Short mmCIF file of C-alpha atoms in Angstrom, two decimals:
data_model
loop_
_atom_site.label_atom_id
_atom_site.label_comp_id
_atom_site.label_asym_id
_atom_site.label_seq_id
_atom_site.Cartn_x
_atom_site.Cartn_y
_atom_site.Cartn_z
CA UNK A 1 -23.42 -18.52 -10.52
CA UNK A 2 -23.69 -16.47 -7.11
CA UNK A 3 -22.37 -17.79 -4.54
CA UNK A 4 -23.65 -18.13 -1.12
CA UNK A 5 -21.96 -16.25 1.43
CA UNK A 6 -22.07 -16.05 5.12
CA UNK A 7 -22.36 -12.88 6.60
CA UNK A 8 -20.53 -13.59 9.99
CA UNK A 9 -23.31 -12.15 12.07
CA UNK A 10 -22.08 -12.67 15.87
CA UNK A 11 -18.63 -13.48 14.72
CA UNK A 12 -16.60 -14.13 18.34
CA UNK A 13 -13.20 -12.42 18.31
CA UNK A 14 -11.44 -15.54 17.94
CA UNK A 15 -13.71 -16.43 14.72
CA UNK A 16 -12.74 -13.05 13.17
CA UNK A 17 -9.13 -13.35 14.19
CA UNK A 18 -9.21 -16.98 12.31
CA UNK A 19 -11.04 -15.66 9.63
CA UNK A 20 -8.05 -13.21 9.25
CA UNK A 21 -5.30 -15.35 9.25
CA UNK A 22 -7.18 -17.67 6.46
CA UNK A 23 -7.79 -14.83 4.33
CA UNK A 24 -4.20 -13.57 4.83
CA UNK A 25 -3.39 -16.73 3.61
CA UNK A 26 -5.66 -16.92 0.42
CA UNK A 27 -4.21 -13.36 -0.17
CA UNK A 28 -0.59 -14.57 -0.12
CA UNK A 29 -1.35 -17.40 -2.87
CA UNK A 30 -3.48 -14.72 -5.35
CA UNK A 31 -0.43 -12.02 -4.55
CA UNK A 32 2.82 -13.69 -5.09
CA UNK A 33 4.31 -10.85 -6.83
CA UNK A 34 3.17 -8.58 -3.84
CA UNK A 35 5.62 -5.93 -3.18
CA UNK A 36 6.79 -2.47 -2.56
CA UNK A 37 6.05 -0.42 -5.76
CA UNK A 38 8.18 2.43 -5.23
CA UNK A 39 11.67 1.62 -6.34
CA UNK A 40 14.67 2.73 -4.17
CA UNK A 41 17.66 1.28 -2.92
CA UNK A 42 18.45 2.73 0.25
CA UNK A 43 16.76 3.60 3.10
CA UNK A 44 16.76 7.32 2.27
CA UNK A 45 15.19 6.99 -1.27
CA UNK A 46 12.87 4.68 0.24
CA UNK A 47 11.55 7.77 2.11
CA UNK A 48 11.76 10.58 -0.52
CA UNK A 49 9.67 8.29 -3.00
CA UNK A 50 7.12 7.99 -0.09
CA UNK A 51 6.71 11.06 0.59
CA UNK A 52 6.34 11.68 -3.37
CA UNK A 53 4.14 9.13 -3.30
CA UNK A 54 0.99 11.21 -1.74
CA UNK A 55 -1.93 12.34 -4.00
CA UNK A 56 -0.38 10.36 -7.01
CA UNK A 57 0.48 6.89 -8.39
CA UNK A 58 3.60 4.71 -8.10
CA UNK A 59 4.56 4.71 -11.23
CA UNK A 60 4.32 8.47 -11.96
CA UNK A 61 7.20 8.59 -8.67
CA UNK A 62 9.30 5.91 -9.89
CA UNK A 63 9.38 8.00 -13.31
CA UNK A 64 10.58 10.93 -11.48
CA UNK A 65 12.82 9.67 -8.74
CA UNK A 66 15.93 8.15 -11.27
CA UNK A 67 16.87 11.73 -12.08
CA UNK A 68 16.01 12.78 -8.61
CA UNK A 69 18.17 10.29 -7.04
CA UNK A 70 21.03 10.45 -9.50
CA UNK A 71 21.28 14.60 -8.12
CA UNK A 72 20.39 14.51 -4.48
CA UNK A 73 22.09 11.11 -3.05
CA UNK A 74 22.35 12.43 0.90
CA UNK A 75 20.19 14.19 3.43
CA UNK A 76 22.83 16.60 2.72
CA UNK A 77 22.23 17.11 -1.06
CA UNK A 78 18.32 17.82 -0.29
CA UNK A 79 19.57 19.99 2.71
CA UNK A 80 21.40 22.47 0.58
CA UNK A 81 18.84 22.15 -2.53
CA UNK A 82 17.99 24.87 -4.83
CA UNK A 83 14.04 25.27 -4.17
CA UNK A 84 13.14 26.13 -7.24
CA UNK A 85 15.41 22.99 -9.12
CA UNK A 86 13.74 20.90 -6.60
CA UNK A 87 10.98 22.43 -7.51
CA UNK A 88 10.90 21.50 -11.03
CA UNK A 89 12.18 17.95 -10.65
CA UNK A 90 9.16 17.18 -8.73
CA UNK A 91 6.49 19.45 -10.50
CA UNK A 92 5.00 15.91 -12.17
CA UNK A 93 3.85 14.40 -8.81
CA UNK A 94 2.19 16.75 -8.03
CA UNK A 95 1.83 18.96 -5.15
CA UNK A 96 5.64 19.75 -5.56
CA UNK A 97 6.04 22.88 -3.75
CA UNK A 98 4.35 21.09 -0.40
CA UNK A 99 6.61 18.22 -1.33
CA UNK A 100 10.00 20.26 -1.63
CA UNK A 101 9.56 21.74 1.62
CA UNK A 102 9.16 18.29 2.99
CA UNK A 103 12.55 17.16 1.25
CA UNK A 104 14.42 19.73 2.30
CA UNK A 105 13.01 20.18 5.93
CA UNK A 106 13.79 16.27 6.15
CA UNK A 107 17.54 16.31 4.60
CA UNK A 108 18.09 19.51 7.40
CA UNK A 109 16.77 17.24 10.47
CA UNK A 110 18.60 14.59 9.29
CA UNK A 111 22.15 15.98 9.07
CA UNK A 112 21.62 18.31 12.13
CA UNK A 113 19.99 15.00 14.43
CA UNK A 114 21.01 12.05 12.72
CA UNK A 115 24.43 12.73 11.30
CA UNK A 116 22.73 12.27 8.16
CA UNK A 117 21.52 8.71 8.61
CA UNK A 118 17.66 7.84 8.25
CA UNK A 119 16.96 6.46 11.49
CA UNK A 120 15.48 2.63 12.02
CA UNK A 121 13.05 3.20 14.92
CA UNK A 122 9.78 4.39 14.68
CA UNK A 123 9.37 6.96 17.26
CA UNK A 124 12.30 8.67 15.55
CA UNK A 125 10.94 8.62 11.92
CA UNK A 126 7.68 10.03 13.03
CA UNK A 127 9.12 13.38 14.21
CA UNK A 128 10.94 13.74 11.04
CA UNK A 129 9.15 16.48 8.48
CA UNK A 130 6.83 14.75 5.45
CA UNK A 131 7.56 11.20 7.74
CA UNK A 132 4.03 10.00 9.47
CA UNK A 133 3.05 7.03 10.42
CA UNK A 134 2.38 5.27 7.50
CA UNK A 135 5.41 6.53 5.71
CA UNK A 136 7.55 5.47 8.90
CA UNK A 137 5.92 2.05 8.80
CA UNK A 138 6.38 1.41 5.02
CA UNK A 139 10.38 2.63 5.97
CA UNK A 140 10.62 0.14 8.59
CA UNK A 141 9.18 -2.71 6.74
CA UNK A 142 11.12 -2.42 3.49
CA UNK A 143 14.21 -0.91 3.89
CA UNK A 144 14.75 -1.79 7.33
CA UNK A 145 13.42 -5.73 7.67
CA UNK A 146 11.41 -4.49 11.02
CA UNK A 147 8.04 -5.62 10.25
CA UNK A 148 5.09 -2.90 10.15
CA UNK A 149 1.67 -2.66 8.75
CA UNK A 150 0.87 0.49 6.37
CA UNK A 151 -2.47 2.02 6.28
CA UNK A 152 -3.10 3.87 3.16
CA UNK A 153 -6.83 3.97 1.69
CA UNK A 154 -6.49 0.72 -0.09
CA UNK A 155 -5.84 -1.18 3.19
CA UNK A 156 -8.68 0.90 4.80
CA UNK A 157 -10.92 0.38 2.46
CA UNK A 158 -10.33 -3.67 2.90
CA UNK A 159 -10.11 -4.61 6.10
CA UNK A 160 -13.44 -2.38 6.57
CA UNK A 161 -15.23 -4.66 3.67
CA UNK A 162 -13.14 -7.39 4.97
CA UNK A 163 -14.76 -7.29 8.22
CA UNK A 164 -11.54 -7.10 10.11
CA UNK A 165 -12.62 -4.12 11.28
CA UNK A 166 -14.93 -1.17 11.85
CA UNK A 167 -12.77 2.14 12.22
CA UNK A 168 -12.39 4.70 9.64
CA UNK A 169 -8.76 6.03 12.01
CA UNK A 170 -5.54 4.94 10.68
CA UNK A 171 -3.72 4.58 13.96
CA UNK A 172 -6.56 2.42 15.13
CA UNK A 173 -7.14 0.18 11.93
CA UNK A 174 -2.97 -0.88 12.34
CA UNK A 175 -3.20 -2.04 15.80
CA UNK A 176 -6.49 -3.76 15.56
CA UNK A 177 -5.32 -5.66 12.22
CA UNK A 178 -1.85 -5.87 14.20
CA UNK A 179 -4.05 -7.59 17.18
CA UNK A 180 -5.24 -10.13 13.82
CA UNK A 181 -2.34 -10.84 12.04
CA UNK A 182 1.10 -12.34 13.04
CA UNK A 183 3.73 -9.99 13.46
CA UNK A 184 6.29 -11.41 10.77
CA UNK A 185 3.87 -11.54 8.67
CA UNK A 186 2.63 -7.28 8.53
CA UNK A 187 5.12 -5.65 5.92
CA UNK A 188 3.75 -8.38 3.83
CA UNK A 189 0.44 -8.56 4.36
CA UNK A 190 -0.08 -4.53 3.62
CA UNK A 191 1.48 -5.55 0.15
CA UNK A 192 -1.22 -7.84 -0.23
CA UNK A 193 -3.69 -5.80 0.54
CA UNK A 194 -2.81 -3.19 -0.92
CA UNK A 195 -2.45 -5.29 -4.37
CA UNK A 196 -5.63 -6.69 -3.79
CA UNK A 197 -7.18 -3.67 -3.43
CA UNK A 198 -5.48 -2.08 -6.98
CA UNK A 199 -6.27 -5.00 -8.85
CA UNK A 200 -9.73 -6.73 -7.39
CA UNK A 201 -11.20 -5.01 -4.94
CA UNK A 202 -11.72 -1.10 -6.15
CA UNK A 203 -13.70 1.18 -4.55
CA UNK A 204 -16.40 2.10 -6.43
CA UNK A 205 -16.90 -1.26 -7.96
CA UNK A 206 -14.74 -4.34 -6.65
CA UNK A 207 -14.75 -7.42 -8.91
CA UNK A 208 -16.81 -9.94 -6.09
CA UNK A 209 -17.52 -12.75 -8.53
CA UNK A 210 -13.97 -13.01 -9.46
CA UNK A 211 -12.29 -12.81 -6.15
CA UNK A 212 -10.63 -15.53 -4.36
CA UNK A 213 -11.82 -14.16 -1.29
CA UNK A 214 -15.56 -14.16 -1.95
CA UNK A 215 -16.46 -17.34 0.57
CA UNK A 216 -14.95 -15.49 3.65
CA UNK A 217 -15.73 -11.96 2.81
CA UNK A 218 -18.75 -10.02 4.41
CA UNK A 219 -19.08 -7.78 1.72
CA UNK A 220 -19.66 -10.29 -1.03
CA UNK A 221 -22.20 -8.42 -3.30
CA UNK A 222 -20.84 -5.18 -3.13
CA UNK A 223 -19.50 -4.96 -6.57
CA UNK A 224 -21.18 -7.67 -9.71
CA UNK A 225 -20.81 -11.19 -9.00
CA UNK A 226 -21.47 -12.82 -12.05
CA UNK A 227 -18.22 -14.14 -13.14
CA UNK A 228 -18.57 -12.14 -17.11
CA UNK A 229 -18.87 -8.52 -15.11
CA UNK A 230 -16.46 -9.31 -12.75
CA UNK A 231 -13.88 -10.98 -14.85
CA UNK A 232 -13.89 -7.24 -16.85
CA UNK A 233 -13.13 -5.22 -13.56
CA UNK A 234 -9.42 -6.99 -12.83
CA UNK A 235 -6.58 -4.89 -13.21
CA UNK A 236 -2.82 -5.93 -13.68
CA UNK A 237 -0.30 -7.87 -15.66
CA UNK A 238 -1.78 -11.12 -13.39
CA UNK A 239 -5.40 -9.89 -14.24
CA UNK A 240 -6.01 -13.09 -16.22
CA UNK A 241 -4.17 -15.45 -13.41
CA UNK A 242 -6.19 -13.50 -10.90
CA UNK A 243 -9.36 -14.71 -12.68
CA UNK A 244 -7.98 -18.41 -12.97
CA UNK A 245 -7.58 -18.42 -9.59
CA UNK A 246 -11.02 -17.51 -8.07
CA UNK A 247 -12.73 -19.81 -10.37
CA UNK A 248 -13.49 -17.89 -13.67
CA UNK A 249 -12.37 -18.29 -17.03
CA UNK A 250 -9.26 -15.99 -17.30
CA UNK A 251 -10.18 -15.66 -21.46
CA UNK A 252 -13.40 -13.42 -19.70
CA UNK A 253 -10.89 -10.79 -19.00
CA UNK A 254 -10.19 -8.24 -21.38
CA UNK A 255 -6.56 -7.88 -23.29
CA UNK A 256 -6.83 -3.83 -22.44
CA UNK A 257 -7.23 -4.79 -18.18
CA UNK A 258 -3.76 -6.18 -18.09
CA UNK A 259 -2.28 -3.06 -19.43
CA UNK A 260 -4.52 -0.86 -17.39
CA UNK A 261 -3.12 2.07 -15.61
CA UNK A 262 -4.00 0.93 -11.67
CA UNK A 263 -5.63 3.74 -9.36
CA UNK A 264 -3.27 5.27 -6.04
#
């Protein structure tokens, strides 16, 4: 059945920021596994897998980054790196001669500025190499407990179709979400989104009629609603919970969509 959606025409300011708090909140109950994707356990991995982590998936970094943190374990291992080792070691994420020159252009700031220590404040990340703003705010949020909001296309595309905004600039999109949203709530929140966006709402075709944001959402419609076409276009290990909880019978969903490789 479709489902009749309002299409917030003359929404005030404080009706959109109320709108995004709610939907925040529906997004934290359909995401409790949200979370950072890249696995690292210090702050410095954190920003190596990052910065890996451009023009290819999460789990093609994490594949690479055991072996690449087991050899280079300080700014001043990736400092004094061998290009063309480096080289190699990164060759399956692609882009890995850009991406060396990053590493070791950040491990030779860091020991000559820093003493070696990945710094915790944003104006000091930025003007690292490889280290913009997203990067810096992803940093922050989850190796440092400082809470920032990362704007990579997933989180662009959705608060666009969200309705949150109307602003295609990165820089712009965080502070007018940040204007939305709670502050202790941001690091989170862009895990959410971005989860949402992986597993429900894809670009080309975003599962609407099996979306547990489809009552508050503008752009209702975009993608099928009936609950059969949707139910097919989840993505995850929680494709079938995801169904359950917007409404639609979870045994709609496929067996190969919770296996399914997930997009950037």
């Amino acid at each position: 059945m479709v489902r009749s959606v309002k299409r917030f025409a003359g929404e005030t300011p404080i009706g959109r920021k109320r709108r995004a708090r709610k939907m925040a909140k529906v997004l934290a109950e359909t995401h409790p596994d949200a979370h950072c994707e890249l696995d690292f356990t210090t702050p410095l991995e954190l920003a190596v897998a990052t910065i890996l982590s451009a023009q290819t998936t999460d789990v093609r970094v994490n594949q690479v980054t055991p072996g690449l943190f087991k050899r280079y374990r300080t700014a001043a291992d990736y400092a004094a790196a061998d290009r063309a080792e480096l080289e190699e070691t990164l060759r399956p994420t692609g882009f890995f001669r850009a991406k060396t020159d990053s590493l070791i252009k950040l491990g030779n700031a860091l020991v000559e500025k820093h003493d070696g220590v990945l710094p915790d404040k944003l104006d000091q990340l930025v003007a690292l190499p490889g280290i913009g703003r997203k990067t810096a705010n992803v940093i922050l949020g989850n190796a440092f407990g400082v809470p920032g909001i990362t704007v990579d296309t997933h989180f662009r595309r959705l608060t666009n179709r969200f309705g949150w905004v109307d602003e295609d600039d990165p820089v712009k999109i965080e502070f007018l979400v940040a204007d939305l949203i709670e502050k202790r709530d941001w690091t989170m929140l862009s895990h959410r989104v971005i989860f949402h966006g992986r597993r429900v709402c894809h670009s080309r075709k975003p599962a609407c009629g099996a979306c547990t944001l489809a009552t508050m959402c503008p752009s209702y419609g975009t993608g099928p609603t009936e609950a059969a076409a949707a139910a097919k276009l989840l993505k995850g290990p929680r494709a079938r919970e995801l169904a359950a909880a917007a409404g639609v019978d979870p045994d709609l969903v496929p067996a190969a969509a919770v296996t399914a490789p997930e997009a950037p």
